[in-house]
XYZ file of C-alpha atoms in Angstrom:
367
model
C 103.648 91.563 137.381
C 101.263 94.143 135.678
C 104.161 95.703 133.568
C 105.206 92.002 132.599
C 101.847 91.232 131.419
C 101.596 94.321 129.432
C 104.653 93.545 127.636
C 103.545 90.065 126.955
C 100.239 91.455 125.385
C 102.179 94.134 123.503
C 104.587 91.252 122.064
C 101.612 89.226 121.104
C 100.144 92.246 119.192
C 103.307 93.016 117.321
C 103.538 89.471 116.420
C 100.079 89.308 115.067
C 100.459 92.469 113.193
C 103.749 91.461 111.589
C 102.080 88.135 110.652
C 99.309 89.943 108.967
C 101.609 92.227 107.290
C 103.887 89.516 105.948
C 100.638 87.728 104.786
C 99.493 90.680 103.010
C 102.794 91.278 101.182
C 102.738 87.488 99.990
C 99.464 88.051 98.250
C 99.571 88.470 94.464
C 99.567 92.204 93.620
C 97.497 93.840 90.883
C 97.748 97.543 89.905
C 94.328 98.979 89.281
C 93.644 102.602 88.256
C 90.076 104.067 88.754
C 88.425 107.361 88.268
C 87.516 109.734 91.153
C 83.794 108.466 90.655
C 81.329 106.071 92.211
C 82.959 102.977 90.810
C 86.300 104.177 92.111
C 84.705 104.697 95.476
C 83.522 101.074 95.449
C 87.032 99.709 94.782
C 88.475 102.019 97.477
C 85.811 100.898 99.806
C 86.876 97.179 99.017
C 90.451 97.932 99.835
C 89.572 100.010 103.042
C 87.457 97.045 104.271
C 90.060 94.308 103.414
C 87.862 92.605 100.875
C 91.006 92.283 98.507
C 92.904 90.382 101.207
C 89.874 88.400 102.088
C 89.612 86.902 98.578
C 93.520 86.526 98.369
C 94.763 89.486 96.456
C 96.586 92.741 96.920
C 95.108 95.654 95.078
C 97.547 98.548 94.458
C 94.862 101.129 93.746
C 95.338 104.571 92.213
C 92.570 107.040 92.037
C 92.554 109.890 89.329
C 90.414 113.096 89.068
C 90.680 112.855 85.386
C 88.804 111.096 82.459
C 88.972 107.749 80.625
C 90.890 109.109 77.603
C 93.720 110.296 79.848
C 93.753 106.776 81.529
C 94.041 105.355 77.994
C 96.810 107.505 77.021
C 98.659 106.636 80.236
C 98.565 102.963 79.356
C 99.543 103.613 75.688
C 102.599 105.593 76.823
C 103.574 102.975 79.579
C 101.822 99.675 79.562
C 103.068 99.099 83.143
C 101.043 101.982 84.419
C 98.076 99.808 85.205
C 96.946 96.196 84.841
C 93.154 96.905 85.195
C 91.153 100.045 84.794
C 87.606 101.071 84.391
C 86.082 103.577 81.883
C 83.020 104.275 79.908
C 82.277 102.940 76.416
C 83.766 105.755 74.309
C 87.397 105.602 75.766
C 86.861 101.867 76.021
C 86.128 101.561 72.244
C 89.155 103.906 71.397
C 91.369 101.889 73.761
C 90.414 98.329 72.598
C 91.066 99.505 68.866
C 94.578 100.728 69.903
C 95.791 98.410 72.548
C 95.542 94.678 73.449
C 92.690 95.030 76.137
C 89.945 92.824 77.406
C 86.647 93.565 78.809
C 86.016 91.529 81.940
C 83.240 92.927 83.878
C 80.908 95.756 84.529
C 81.393 98.340 87.440
C 78.097 100.378 87.272
C 75.831 102.423 85.048
C 76.691 106.181 84.782
C 73.311 107.043 82.659
C 71.614 108.701 85.630
C 74.540 110.743 86.709
C 75.670 112.201 83.450
C 73.849 115.173 82.111
C 73.739 118.492 80.209
C 73.542 121.633 82.493
C 72.858 125.355 81.574
C 72.109 128.549 83.398
C 68.714 128.968 84.813
C 67.785 131.743 82.454
C 68.886 130.015 79.416
C 66.360 129.628 76.624
C 67.335 125.911 76.332
C 64.748 125.536 79.333
C 61.934 127.307 77.468
C 60.719 124.021 75.706
C 60.189 120.652 77.320
C 59.126 117.546 75.624
C 59.632 118.896 71.901
C 60.056 115.269 70.839
C 57.177 113.454 72.499
C 59.307 110.302 72.651
C 61.550 112.120 75.149
C 59.183 114.049 77.374
C 61.649 114.933 80.090
C 64.146 116.639 77.901
C 64.512 120.403 77.504
C 65.336 122.161 74.353
C 64.067 122.575 70.634
C 65.910 123.021 67.335
C 65.337 126.686 67.539
C 66.797 127.139 71.105
C 69.754 124.688 70.418
C 71.117 125.938 67.130
C 74.166 128.176 67.438
C 74.697 127.460 71.056
C 78.156 126.684 72.586
C 78.499 123.452 74.403
C 81.619 122.511 76.440
C 82.411 118.928 76.527
C 85.592 116.623 76.932
C 85.937 115.078 73.677
C 85.951 111.427 73.314
C 84.005 110.977 76.622
C 80.550 109.894 77.769
C 79.829 113.545 77.858
C 80.381 113.748 73.939
C 78.490 110.622 73.405
C 75.452 111.974 75.476
C 75.480 115.302 73.580
C 75.376 113.285 70.291
C 72.302 111.383 71.566
C 70.884 114.542 72.751
C 71.203 116.305 69.398
C 69.670 113.309 67.573
C 66.429 113.770 69.111
C 66.135 117.225 67.489
C 67.413 115.944 64.271
C 70.562 117.885 64.706
C 74.392 117.287 64.842
C 77.596 118.892 65.992
C 77.464 121.134 62.838
C 74.413 122.949 64.298
C 76.287 123.976 67.416
C 79.664 125.124 68.707
C 81.985 122.854 70.565
C 84.548 123.951 73.298
C 86.819 121.145 74.386
C 86.948 121.396 78.194
C 86.944 118.874 81.003
C 84.265 119.019 83.818
C 85.516 121.474 86.342
C 86.916 123.883 83.689
C 83.624 123.780 81.714
C 81.602 124.761 84.629
C 83.839 127.670 85.226
C 83.377 128.626 81.553
C 79.577 128.390 82.060
C 79.723 130.557 85.109
C 81.753 133.131 83.135
C 79.210 132.956 80.181
C 81.872 131.707 77.755
C 79.656 128.601 76.943
C 75.763 128.102 76.929
C 75.794 124.533 78.296
C 78.165 121.752 79.517
C 77.956 117.965 79.271
C 79.393 116.484 82.595
C 79.152 113.654 84.839
C 79.218 112.907 88.668
C 80.642 114.210 90.958
C 81.135 117.353 88.737
C 77.255 117.465 88.530
C 77.457 118.379 92.281
C 79.397 121.467 91.560
C 77.011 122.457 88.601
C 74.014 122.033 90.904
C 75.535 123.860 93.861
C 75.945 126.885 91.568
C 72.358 126.889 90.586
C 72.697 125.540 87.156
C 69.710 123.447 85.856
C 69.679 120.015 84.252
C 68.730 119.976 80.714
C 68.786 116.262 80.272
C 70.392 113.255 81.701
C 72.001 110.538 79.516
C 69.204 108.170 80.550
C 66.709 110.587 79.276
C 68.109 110.563 75.675
C 68.806 106.560 75.749
C 72.383 107.067 76.225
C 73.580 103.954 77.953
C 76.659 104.543 79.982
C 78.130 101.515 81.693
C 81.665 101.583 83.326
C 83.691 98.663 82.096
C 86.520 96.785 83.682
C 89.396 96.525 81.058
C 92.333 94.443 81.676
C 95.706 94.564 79.850
C 95.911 91.439 77.536
C 99.349 90.512 78.208
C 98.783 90.557 81.929
C 95.653 88.222 81.396
C 97.998 85.515 80.249
C 99.725 84.753 83.570
C 97.164 86.524 86.013
C 93.736 84.889 85.279
C 93.203 84.063 89.114
C 94.505 87.497 90.192
C 92.046 89.162 87.919
C 89.083 87.071 89.120
C 89.897 87.782 92.740
C 90.049 91.489 92.017
C 86.598 91.292 90.632
C 85.353 89.250 93.592
C 86.704 92.000 95.979
C 84.852 94.631 93.964
C 81.596 92.573 93.816
C 81.659 92.382 97.795
C 81.436 96.282 97.678
C 78.610 95.985 95.031
C 76.814 93.458 97.374
C 77.161 96.054 100.211
C 75.476 98.746 98.014
C 72.558 96.460 97.013
C 71.966 95.608 100.734
C 72.177 98.894 102.216
C 73.150 101.918 99.904
C 72.594 104.527 102.529
C 75.322 102.840 104.819
C 77.947 103.925 102.295
C 77.342 107.652 102.521
C 79.938 108.569 105.119
C 82.556 106.585 103.479
C 81.671 107.952 100.123
C 82.164 111.523 101.681
C 85.707 110.569 103.015
C 86.564 109.148 99.608
C 85.502 112.330 97.696
C 87.163 114.553 100.331
C 90.539 112.696 100.173
C 90.948 112.779 96.354
C 89.193 115.958 95.459
C 90.142 118.169 98.499
C 86.543 119.462 98.626
C 83.517 118.948 100.709
C 80.455 117.065 99.506
C 77.280 117.221 101.580
C 75.830 114.038 103.020
C 72.627 114.681 101.025
C 74.574 114.612 97.674
C 76.576 111.517 98.489
C 73.435 109.569 99.393
C 71.697 110.847 96.388
C 74.547 110.083 94.141
C 75.016 106.466 95.423
C 71.206 105.857 95.041
C 71.493 107.141 91.418
C 74.301 104.874 90.490
C 72.987 101.564 89.499
C 75.069 98.392 90.325
C 74.821 95.174 88.505
C 74.782 91.923 90.586
C 77.051 89.052 89.555
C 74.424 86.757 88.186
C 72.984 89.485 85.958
C 76.407 90.338 84.579
C 76.911 86.803 83.750
C 73.742 86.687 81.613
C 74.741 89.916 79.922
C 78.197 88.435 78.846
C 76.659 85.167 77.814
C 76.643 84.250 74.136
C 74.222 81.922 72.572
C 75.632 79.970 69.570
C 77.430 82.154 67.108
C 75.531 85.264 68.303
C 76.716 88.223 70.327
C 76.369 88.898 74.011
C 74.427 91.888 75.229
C 77.595 93.628 76.049
C 78.902 92.919 72.619
C 75.827 94.547 71.008
C 75.953 97.491 73.221
C 79.528 98.127 72.234
C 78.734 97.862 68.623
C 75.970 100.535 68.981
C 78.337 102.807 70.991
C 81.068 102.435 68.398
C 78.502 103.579 65.750
C 77.894 106.786 67.741
C 81.613 107.166 68.166
C 82.042 107.547 64.379
C 79.474 110.252 64.489
C 81.515 112.092 67.190
C 84.900 111.766 65.144
C 83.084 113.062 61.983
C 81.364 115.950 63.699
C 84.094 116.989 65.916
C 86.805 116.719 63.163
C 89.176 115.636 65.679
C 92.764 114.398 64.626
C 93.578 113.042 68.107
C 93.027 109.393 66.820
C 93.334 107.874 63.321
C 90.118 106.007 63.596
C 88.491 104.740 60.672
C 85.017 102.852 60.093
C 86.892 99.741 59.771
C 88.792 100.069 62.967
C 85.916 101.417 65.152
C 84.125 98.235 65.674
C 82.826 95.973 68.379
C 85.799 95.122 70.874
C 86.955 91.497 69.865
C 88.085 90.737 73.443
C 84.798 90.375 75.657
C 84.976 87.445 78.188
C 82.946 86.115 81.264
C 85.702 83.660 82.292
C 86.784 85.934 85.178
C 83.459 86.613 86.329
C 82.797 82.856 86.406
C 85.895 82.399 88.523
C 84.885 85.301 90.744
C 81.552 83.512 91.338
C 83.582 80.435 92.605
C 85.561 82.491 94.773
C 82.581 84.162 96.436
C 80.629 80.956 96.898
C 83.639 79.523 98.668
C 83.637 82.549 101.068
C 80.193 81.508 102.021
C 80.990 77.992 102.938
């Protein structure tokens, strides 16, 4: 009798599992590529907790320990590589001028988690508040000129360095630039090959763990670094509802962070361990989550709203960043992209229609 009952229960479990699996496979699939950063974690958290299935979509998620320019290159070489991605504004401006992409939402703000680091005995740290409008920023024209900075070109690190130099009335011609990604730049700083690095989280953790000191955050020099969701324009034509559901799933993770950010700490540790093969302390993970600002849906809708023939807040921000991109290209003498002042402009495709649909989806969940 007991063994018969066990077989019945086991059979019911198998039936339920098979039904759930079949239901999941029947859902529309969307290929999403994210960086191994906080916003990538929130998307991973959404998939881990089944938020995508809850709103009716199957997110095929790829996490890369890389940078936005590499993600743009992947799509340019093979448009089927991803349907949706999330990058900062410099790769975004480059990408939207080379490929048909659409800006559909904001993932988070990286301004407080992107910074310039140097050794503790560097003379960059001798002067603080040289420009009284930026009291928390270290450096002076005399201590900066001639220094070697490691950055990954055409990334938020390069953008932040431009804004940092501007407050001292300097530009790239006053310093030396070495093109290195985060972990490699930290090794170069450790060896003494460079004087400072411009990096972002979670590489900032490695810099701090080695005793390197923060010279300035991007926020300290008014360098806004929003992470934007980009969708392949051709994919948009037949998958409007799928994109909205993907955003709705992500926004459920955003709601979790707003409600109780510290509750995400253990999962953030698991995420970073899985994709970096490194251990991050609980203290760092909690600190990093708290420093990353997420933007509620209603606030995003206001930022995307256009009044009359004017530009939305997002369009104005991208236009400002595009201007800084021209300085980066001019100063760094890069030949990677044939960009001109005419082509580097405010992205043409910025829309709130997917966010509006996501709002309807989330409201229906609450009923």
